[in-house]
GROMACS .gro file of C-alpha atoms in nm:
model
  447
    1UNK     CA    1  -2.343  -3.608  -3.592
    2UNK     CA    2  -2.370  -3.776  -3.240
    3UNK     CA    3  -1.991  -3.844  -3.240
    4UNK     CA    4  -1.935  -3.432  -3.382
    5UNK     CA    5  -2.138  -3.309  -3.056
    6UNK     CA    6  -1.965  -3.549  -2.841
    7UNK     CA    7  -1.610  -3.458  -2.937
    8UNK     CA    8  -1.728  -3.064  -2.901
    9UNK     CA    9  -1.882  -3.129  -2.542
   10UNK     CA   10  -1.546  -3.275  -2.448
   11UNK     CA   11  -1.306  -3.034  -2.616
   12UNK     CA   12  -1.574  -2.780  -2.437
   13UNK     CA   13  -1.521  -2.961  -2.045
   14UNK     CA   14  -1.153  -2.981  -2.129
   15UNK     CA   15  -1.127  -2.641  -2.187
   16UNK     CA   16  -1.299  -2.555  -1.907
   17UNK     CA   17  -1.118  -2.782  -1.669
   18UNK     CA   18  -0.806  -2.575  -1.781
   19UNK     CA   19  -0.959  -2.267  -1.714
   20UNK     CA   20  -1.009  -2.397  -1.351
   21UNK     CA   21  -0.685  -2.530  -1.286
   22UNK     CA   22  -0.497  -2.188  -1.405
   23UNK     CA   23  -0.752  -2.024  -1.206
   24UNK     CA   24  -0.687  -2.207  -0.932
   25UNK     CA   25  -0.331  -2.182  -0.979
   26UNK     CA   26  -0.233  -1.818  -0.988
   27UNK     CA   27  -0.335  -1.651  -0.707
   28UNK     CA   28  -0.344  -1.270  -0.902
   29UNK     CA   29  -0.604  -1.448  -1.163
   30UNK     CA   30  -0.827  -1.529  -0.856
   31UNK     CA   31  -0.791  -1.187  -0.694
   32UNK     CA   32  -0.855  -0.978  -1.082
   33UNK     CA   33  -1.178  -1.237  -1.087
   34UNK     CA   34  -1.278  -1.132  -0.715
   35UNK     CA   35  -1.236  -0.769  -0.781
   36UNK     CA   36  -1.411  -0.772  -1.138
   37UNK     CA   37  -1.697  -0.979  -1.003
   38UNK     CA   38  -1.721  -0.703  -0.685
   39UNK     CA   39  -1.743  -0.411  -0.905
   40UNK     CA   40  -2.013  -0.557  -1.071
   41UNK     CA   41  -2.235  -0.700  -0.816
   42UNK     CA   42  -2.140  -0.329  -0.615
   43UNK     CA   43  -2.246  -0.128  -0.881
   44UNK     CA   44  -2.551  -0.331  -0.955
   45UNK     CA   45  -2.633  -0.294  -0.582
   46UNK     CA   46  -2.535   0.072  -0.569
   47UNK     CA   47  -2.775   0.346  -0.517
   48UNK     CA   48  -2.758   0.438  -0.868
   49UNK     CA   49  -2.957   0.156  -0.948
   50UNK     CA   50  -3.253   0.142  -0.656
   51UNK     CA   51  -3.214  -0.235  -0.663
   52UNK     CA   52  -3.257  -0.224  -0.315
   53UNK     CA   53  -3.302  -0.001  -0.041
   54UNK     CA   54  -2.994   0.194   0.076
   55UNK     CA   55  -3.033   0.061   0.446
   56UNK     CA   56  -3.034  -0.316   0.328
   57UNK     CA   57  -2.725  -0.211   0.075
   58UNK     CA   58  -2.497  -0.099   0.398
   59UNK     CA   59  -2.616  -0.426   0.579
   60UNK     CA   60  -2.547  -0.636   0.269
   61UNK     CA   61  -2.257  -0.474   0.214
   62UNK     CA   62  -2.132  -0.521   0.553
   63UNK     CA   63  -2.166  -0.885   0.495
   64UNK     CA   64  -1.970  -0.922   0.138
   65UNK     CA   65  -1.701  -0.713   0.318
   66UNK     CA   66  -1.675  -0.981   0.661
   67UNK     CA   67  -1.395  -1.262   0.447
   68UNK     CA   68  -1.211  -0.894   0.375
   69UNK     CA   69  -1.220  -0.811   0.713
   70UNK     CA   70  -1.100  -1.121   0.866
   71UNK     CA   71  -0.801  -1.127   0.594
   72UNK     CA   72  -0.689  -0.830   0.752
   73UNK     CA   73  -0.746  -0.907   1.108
   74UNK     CA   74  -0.561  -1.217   1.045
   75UNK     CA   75  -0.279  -1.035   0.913
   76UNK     CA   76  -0.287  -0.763   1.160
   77UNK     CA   77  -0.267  -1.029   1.435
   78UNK     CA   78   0.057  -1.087   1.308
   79UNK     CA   79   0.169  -0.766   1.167
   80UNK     CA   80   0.393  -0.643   1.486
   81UNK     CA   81   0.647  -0.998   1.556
   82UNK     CA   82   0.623  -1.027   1.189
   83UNK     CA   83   0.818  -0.703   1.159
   84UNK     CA   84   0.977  -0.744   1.431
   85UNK     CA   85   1.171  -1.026   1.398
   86UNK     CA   86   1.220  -0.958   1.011
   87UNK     CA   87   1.430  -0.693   1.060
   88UNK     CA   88   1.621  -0.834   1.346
   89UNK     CA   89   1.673  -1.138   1.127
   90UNK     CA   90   1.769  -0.919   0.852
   91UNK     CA   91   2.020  -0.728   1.001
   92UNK     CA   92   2.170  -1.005   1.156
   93UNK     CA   93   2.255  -1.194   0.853
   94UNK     CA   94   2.304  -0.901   0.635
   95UNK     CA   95   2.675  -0.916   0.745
   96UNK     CA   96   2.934  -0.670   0.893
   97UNK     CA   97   2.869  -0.274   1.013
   98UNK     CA   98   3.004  -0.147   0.690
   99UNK     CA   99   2.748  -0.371   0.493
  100UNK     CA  100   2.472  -0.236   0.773
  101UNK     CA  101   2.557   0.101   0.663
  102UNK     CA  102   2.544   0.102   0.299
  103UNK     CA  103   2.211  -0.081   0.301
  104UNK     CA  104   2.081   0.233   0.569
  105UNK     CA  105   2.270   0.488   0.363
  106UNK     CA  106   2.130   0.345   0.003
  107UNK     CA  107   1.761   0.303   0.125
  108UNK     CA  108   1.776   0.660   0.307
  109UNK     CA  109   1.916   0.772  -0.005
  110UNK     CA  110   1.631   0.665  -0.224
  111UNK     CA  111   1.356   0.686  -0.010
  112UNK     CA  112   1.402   1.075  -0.012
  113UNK     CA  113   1.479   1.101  -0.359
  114UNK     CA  114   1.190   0.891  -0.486
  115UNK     CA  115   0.946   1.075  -0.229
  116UNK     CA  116   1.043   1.399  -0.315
  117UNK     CA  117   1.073   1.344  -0.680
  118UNK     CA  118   0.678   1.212  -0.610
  119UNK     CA  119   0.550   1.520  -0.457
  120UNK     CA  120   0.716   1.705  -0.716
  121UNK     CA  121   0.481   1.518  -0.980
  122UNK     CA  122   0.218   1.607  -0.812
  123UNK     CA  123   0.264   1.985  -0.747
  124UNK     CA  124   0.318   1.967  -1.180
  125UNK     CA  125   0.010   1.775  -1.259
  126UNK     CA  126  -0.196   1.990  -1.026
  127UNK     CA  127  -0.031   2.363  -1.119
  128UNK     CA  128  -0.107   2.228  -1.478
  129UNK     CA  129  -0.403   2.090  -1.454
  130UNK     CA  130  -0.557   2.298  -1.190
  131UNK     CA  131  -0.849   1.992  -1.072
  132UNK     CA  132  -0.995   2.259  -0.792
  133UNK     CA  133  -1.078   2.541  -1.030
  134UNK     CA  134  -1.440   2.576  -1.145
  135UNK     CA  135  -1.568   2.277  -0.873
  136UNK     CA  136  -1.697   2.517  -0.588
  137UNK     CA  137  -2.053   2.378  -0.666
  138UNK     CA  138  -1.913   2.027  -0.580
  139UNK     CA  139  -1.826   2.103  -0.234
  140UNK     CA  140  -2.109   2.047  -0.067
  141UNK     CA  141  -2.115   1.702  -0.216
  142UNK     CA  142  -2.260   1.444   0.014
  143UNK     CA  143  -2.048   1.172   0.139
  144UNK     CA  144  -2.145   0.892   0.350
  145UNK     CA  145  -2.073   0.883   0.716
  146UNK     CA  146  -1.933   0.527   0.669
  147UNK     CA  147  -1.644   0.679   0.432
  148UNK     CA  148  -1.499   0.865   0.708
  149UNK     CA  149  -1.603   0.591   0.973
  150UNK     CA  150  -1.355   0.323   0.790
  151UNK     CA  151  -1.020   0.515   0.950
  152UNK     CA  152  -1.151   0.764   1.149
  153UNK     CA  153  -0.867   0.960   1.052
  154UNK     CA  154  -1.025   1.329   1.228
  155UNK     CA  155  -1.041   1.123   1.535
  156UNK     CA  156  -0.677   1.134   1.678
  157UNK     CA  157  -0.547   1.459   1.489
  158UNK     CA  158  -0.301   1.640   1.665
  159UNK     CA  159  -0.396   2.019   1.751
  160UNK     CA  160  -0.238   2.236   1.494
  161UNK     CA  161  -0.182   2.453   1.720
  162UNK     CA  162   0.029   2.314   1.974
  163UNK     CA  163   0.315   2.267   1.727
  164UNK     CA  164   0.606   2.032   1.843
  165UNK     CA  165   0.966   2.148   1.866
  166UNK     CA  166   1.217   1.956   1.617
  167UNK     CA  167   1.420   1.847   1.954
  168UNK     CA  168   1.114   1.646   2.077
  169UNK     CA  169   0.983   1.541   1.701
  170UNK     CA  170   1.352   1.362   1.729
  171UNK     CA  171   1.314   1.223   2.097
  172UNK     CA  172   0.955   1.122   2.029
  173UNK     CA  173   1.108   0.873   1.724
  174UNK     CA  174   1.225   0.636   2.019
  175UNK     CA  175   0.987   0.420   2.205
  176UNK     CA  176   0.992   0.520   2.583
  177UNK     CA  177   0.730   0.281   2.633
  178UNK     CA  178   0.765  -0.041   2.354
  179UNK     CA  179   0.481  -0.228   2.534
  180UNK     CA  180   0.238   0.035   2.490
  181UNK     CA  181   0.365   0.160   2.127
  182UNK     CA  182   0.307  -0.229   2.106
  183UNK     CA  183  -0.045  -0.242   2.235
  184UNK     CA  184  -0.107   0.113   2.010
  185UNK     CA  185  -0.023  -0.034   1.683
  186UNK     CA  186   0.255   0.192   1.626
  187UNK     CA  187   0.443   0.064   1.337
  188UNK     CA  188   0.729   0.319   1.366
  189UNK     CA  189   0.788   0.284   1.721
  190UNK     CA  190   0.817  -0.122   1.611
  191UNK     CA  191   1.045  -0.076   1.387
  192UNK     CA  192   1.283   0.165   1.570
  193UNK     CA  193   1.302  -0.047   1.835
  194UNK     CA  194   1.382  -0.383   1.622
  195UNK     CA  195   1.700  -0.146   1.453
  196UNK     CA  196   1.820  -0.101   1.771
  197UNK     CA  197   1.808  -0.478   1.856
  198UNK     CA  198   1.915  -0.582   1.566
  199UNK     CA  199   2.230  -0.380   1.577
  200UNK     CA  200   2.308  -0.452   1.902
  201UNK     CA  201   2.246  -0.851   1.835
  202UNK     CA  202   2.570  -0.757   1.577
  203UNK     CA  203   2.797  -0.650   1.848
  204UNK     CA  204   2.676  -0.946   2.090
  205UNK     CA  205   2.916  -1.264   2.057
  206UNK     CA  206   2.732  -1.514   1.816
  207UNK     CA  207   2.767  -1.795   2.060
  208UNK     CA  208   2.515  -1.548   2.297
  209UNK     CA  209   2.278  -1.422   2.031
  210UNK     CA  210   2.226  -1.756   1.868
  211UNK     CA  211   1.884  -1.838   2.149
  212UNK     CA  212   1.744  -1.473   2.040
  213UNK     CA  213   1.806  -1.536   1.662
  214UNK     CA  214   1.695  -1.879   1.699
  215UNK     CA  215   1.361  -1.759   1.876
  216UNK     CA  216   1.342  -1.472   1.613
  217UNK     CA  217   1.366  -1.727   1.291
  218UNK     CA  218   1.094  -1.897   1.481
  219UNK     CA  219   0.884  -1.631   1.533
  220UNK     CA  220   0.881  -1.524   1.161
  221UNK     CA  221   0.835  -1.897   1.054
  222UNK     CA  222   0.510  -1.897   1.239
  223UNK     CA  223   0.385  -1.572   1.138
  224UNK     CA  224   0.463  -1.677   0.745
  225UNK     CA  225   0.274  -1.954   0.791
  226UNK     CA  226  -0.019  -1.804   0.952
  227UNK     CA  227  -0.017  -1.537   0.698
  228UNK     CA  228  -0.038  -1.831   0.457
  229UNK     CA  229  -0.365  -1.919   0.629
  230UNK     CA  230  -0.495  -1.593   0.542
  231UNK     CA  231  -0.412  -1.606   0.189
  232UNK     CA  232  -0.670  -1.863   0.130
  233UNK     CA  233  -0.946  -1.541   0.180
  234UNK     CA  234  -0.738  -1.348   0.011
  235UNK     CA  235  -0.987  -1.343  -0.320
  236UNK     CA  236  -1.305  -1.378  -0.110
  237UNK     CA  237  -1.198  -1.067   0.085
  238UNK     CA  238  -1.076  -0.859  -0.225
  239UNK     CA  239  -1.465  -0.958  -0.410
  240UNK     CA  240  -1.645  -0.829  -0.046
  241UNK     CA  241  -1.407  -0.533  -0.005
  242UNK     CA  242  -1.479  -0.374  -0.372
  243UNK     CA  243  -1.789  -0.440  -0.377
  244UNK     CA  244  -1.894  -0.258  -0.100
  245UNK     CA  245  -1.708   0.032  -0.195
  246UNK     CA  246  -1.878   0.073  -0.533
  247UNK     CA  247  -2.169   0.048  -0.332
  248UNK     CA  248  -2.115   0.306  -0.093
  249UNK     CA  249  -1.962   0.537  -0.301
  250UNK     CA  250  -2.162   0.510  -0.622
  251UNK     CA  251  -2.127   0.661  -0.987
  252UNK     CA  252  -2.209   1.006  -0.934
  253UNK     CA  253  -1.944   1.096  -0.689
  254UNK     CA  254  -1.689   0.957  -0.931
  255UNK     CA  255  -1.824   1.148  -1.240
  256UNK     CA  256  -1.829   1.461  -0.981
  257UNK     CA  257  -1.450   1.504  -0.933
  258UNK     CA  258  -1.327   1.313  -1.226
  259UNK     CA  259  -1.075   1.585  -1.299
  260UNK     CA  260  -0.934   1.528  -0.921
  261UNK     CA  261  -0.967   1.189  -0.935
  262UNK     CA  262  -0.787   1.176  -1.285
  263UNK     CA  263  -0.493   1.408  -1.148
  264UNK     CA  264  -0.344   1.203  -0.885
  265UNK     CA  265  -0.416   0.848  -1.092
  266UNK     CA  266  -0.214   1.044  -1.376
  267UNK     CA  267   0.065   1.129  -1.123
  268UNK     CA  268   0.084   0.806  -0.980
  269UNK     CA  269   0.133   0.662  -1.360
  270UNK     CA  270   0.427   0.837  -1.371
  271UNK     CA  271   0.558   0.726  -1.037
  272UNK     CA  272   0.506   0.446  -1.141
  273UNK     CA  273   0.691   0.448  -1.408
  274UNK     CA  274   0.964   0.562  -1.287
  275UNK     CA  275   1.006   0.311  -1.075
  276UNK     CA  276   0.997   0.042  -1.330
  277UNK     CA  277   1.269   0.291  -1.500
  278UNK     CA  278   1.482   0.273  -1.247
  279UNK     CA  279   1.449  -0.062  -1.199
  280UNK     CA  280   1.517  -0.160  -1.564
  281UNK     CA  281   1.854   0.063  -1.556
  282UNK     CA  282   2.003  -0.011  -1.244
  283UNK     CA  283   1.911  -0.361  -1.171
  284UNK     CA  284   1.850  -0.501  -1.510
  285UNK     CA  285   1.490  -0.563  -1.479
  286UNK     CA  286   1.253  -0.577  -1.737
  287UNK     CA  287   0.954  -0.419  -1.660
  288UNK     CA  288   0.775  -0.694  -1.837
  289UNK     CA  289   0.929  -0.972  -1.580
  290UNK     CA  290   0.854  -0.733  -1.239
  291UNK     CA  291   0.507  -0.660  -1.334
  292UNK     CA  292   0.463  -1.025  -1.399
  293UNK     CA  293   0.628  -1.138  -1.079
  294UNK     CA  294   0.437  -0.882  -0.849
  295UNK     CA  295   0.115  -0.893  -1.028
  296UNK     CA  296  -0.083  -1.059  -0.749
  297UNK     CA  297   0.121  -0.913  -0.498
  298UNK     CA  298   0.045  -0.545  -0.639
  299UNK     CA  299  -0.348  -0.672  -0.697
  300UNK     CA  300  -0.428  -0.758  -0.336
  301UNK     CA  301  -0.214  -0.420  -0.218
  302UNK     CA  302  -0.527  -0.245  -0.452
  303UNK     CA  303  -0.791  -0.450  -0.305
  304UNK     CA  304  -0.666  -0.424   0.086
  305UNK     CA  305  -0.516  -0.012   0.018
  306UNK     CA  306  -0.250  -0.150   0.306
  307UNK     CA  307   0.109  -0.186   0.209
  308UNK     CA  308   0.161  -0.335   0.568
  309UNK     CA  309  -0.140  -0.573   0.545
  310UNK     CA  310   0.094  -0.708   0.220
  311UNK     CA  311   0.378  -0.660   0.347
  312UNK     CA  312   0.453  -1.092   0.406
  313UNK     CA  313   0.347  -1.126   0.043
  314UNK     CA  314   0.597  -0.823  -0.097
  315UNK     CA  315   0.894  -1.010   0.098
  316UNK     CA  316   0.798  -1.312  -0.111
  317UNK     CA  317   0.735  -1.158  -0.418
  318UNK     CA  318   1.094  -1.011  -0.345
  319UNK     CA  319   1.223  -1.314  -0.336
  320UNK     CA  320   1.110  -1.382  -0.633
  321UNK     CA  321   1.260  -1.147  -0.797
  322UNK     CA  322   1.629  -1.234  -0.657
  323UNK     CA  323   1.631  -1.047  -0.383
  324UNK     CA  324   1.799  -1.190  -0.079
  325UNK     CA  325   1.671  -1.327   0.190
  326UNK     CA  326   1.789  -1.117   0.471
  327UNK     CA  327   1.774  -0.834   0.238
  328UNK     CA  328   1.421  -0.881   0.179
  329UNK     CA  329   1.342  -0.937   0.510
  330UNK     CA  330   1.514  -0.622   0.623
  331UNK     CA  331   1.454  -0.402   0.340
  332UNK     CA  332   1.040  -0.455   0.278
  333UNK     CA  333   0.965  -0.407   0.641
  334UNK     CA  334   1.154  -0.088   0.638
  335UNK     CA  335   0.987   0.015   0.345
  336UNK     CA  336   0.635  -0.038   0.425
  337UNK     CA  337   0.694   0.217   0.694
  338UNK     CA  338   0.892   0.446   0.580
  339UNK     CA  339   0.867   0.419   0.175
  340UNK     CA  340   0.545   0.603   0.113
  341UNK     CA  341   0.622   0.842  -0.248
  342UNK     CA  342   0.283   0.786  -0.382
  343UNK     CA  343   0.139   0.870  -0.064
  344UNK     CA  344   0.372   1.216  -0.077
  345UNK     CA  345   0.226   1.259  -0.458
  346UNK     CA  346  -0.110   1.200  -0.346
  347UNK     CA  347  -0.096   1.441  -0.101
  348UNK     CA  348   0.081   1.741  -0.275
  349UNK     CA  349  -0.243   1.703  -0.512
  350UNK     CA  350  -0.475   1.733  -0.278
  351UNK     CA  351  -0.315   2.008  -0.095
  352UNK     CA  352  -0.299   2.209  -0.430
  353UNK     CA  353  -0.648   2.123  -0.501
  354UNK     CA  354  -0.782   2.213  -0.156
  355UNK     CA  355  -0.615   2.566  -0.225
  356UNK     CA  356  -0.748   2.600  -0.569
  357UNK     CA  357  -1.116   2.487  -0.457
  358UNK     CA  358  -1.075   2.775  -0.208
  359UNK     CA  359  -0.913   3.035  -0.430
  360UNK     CA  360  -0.610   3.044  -0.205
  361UNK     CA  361  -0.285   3.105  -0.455
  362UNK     CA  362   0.035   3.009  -0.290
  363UNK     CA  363   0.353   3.129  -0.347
  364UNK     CA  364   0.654   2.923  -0.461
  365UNK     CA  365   0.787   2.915  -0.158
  366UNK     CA  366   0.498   2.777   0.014
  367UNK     CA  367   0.440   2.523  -0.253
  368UNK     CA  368   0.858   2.432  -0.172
  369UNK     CA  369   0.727   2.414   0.203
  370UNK     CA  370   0.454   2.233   0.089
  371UNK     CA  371   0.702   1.960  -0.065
  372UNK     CA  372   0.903   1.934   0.231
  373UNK     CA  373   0.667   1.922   0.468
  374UNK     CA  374   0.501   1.629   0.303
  375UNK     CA  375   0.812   1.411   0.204
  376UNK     CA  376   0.887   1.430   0.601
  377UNK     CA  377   0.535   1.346   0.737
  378UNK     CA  378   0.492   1.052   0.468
  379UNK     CA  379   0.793   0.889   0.561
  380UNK     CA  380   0.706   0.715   0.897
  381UNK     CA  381   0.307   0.721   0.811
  382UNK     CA  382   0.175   0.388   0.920
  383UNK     CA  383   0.075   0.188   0.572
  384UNK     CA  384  -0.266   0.164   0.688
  385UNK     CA  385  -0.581   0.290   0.528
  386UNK     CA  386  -0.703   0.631   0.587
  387UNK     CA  387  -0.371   0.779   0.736
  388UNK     CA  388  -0.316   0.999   0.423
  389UNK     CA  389  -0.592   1.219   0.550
  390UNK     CA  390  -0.479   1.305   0.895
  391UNK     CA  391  -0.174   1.396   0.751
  392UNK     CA  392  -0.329   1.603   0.512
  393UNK     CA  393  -0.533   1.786   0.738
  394UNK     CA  394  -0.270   1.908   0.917
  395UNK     CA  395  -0.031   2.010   0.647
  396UNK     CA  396  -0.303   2.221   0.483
  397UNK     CA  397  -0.401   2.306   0.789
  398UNK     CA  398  -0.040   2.470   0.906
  399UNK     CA  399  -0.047   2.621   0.567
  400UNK     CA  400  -0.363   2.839   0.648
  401UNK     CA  401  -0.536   2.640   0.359
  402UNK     CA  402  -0.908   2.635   0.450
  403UNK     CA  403  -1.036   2.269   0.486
  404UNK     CA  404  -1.391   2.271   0.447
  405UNK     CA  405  -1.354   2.098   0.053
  406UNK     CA  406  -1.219   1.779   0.218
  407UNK     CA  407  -1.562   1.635   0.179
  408UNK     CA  408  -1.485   1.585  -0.187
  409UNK     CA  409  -1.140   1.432  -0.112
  410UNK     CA  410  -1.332   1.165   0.135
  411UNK     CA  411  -1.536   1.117  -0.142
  412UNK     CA  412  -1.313   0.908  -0.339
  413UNK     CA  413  -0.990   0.849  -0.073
  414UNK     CA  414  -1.089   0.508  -0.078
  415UNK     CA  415  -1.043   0.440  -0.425
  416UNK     CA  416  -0.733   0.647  -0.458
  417UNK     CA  417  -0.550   0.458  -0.146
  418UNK     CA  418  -0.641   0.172  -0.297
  419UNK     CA  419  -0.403   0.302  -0.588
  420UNK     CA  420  -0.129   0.475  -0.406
  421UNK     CA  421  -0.075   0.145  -0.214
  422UNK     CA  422   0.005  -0.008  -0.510
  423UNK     CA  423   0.304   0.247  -0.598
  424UNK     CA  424   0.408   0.227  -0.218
  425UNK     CA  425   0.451  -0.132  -0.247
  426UNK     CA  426   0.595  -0.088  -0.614
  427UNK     CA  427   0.843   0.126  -0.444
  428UNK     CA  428   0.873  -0.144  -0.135
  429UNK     CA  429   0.994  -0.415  -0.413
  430UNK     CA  430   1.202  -0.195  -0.641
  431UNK     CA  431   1.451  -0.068  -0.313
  432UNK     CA  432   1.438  -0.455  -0.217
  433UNK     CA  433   1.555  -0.542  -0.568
  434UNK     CA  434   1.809  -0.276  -0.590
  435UNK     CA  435   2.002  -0.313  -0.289
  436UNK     CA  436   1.958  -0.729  -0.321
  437UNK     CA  437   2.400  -0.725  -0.432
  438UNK     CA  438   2.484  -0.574  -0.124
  439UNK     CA  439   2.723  -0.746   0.095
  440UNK     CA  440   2.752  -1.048  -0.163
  441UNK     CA  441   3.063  -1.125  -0.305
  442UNK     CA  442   2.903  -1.215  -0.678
  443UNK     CA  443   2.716  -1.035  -0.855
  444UNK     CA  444   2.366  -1.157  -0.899
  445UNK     CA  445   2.267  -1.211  -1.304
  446UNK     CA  446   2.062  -0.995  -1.485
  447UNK     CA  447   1.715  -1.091  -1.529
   0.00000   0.00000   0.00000
């Protein structure tokens, strides 16, 4: 009997020494663990419950939410000569002009297809659906301050009425000033000026570039490895960050605007999809390998709802998945600016459900306006959280759509960023992966 309980204590540590070491090991098991553990310990410290006062919750939760918050200050330390000399790098090495140019043409290309084919989903789901019809009760539903406080996205909105011509929309594009678009954060400004550089380092003789791309393969080595750094919080923060989001936004609010709520994370499904689709048909892909090989990366995009914040994981996870080096370095930048279809899907639900909350009907040609509109102001939004809604504000805004109901859309924009960054940075890897044969002479084997 003595030997029996022996054997069972030691098959019982053995198993649990395993359970440790593939814990320890996979880096998307210790960020699922973080975010299930967060959920819980948020919604057992939500409101809902009156564990504790609400005042002691926001302090508490302030706390949980300080590894999160140094993850991402870490990364955004980072962020800018991490771009920067990615896509330098990447366009030098990606080879001659006419290479340059089908990579450009073939991301342009599917960028606008993918983004408008999203914010076509989502004018479908919500004409069918119709989320904003009977909820006119629910829009005086009480938010907290600290929702809109996370972004401030109503801070730096443009007027809508001082509408800018298409001539300087095009001139504003270029960076008069890189040190203060720099300074600003201003990921687009970044990366327009790192195309032009890294062009022009092409038509510069090698012998002369070689310092600059020296310094440049430098720079990014660094960054990587600080980034690395920051991984090691990467399942502390995603544990603080969810679990003060359950607890500030609680169970009610959800079970409020479920049918909202239940609309986009449909239409982002089928984005999703799609791009695994696509993926499986034109670069021979399983769906099964991808999800398996961007798992964590596609976790901590959930858990962070920043597709730049990710962005030196997604290069990796690119890798991964045979892309490239230079292509991956070139493409995923690119991408985490400009590649935003589940933002555009998003966004053409909310705008429908906005108009349906306040009985406004819009014509077919204003819902094709409405399409258009939001494929051009997603591409270029900066992949950070809480940018969807200045957007939005101002599309529905120039549509005469009254925005008064965008307290139940801050409600729960948390959550669903947290989910459209994941198709973003689905999106990010599936362009990476199909443009990774460009410019090589053999063709890369089928996975």
């Amino acid at each position: 009997m003595a030997n029996d309980t022996q054997d069972t204590t030691m098959r019982i540590s053995q198993q649990r020494f395993k359970l440790r070491a593939w814990i320890t090991s996979r880096l998307w098991a210790q960020v699922m663990a973080g975010m299930v553990l967060g959920f819980g310990l948020g919604l057992l410290l939500s409101e809902t419950t009156g564990l504790i006062h609400p005042e002691t919750a926001e302090v508490v939760g302030h706390w949980l939410a300080l590894p999160g918050q140094i993850f991402l200050a870490l990364i955004a330390m980072v962020l800018i000569p991490l771009i920067f000399s990615s896509i330098v790098g990447g366009l030098s090495g990606a080879g001659s002009g006419e290479e340059l140019r089908s990579v450009g043409l073939r991301l342009a290309a599917l960028i606008l297809s993918t983004t408008t084919a999203a914010a076509a989903i989502g004018v479908m789901l919500a004409q069918w659906l119709q989320p904003g019809k009977g909820l006119a009760g629910f829009s005086q539903l009480p938010v907290d301050a600290n929702l809109m406080s996370q972004a401030d996205p109503m801070a730096d909105l443009p007027d809508p009425g001082a509408q800018a011509t298409l001539p300087d929309l095009i001139v504003n594009i270029l960076p008069a000033n890189p040190t203060a678009s720099i300074a600003q954060g201003d990921m687009l400004a970044v990366v327009v000026l790192a195309l032009l550089v890294g062009v022009s380092v092409t038509q510069v003789q090698p012998g002369r570039a070689a310092p600059f791309l020296a310094l440049m393969d430098a720079l990014l080595s660094i960054s990587m490895n600080i980034v690395k750094w920051a991984m090691f919080l990467a399942p502390f923060a995603v544990f603080g960050l969810m679990a003060q989001l359950v607890m500030r936004m609680g169970f009610e609010t959800m079970v409020g605007i479920s049918g909202y709520v239940g609309t986009v994370l449909l239409g982002l499904a089928g984005l999703l999809s799609l791009y695994l689709l696509i993926v499986l048909i034109f670069a021979k892909v399983t769906p099964l390998r991808f999800m398996k090989t961007a798992g964590s990366n596609l976790l901590l995009a959930f858990s962070t709802s920043s597709s730049s914040a990710v962005m030196p994981v997604t290069i990796q996870t690119a890798r991964q998945l045979g892309v490239p080096e230079n292509i991956a370095n070139l493409v995923v930048p690119l991408g985490a600016t400009m590649n935003m279809a589940g933002t555009a899907l998003y966004q053409a639900v909310a705008i429908l459900f906005l108009a349906q909350l306040a009985g406004v009907d819009l014509t077919m040609v204003q819902i094709g306006v409405v399409v258009g509109t939001l494929v051009a102001s997603s591409i270029g939004a900066p992949g950070t959280p809480g940018v969807s809604i200045a957007i939005l504000v101002n599309v529905a805004t120039s549509m005469g759509i009254p925005v008064e109901g965008m307290v139940i859309i801050l409600g729960v924009d948390r959550l669903l960023d947290m989910c459209r960054t994941v198709v973003n940075v689905t999106g990010d890897l599936v362009a990476a992966v199909l443009l990774r044969t460009v410019g090589q002479t053999e063709t890369v084997r089928p996975a």
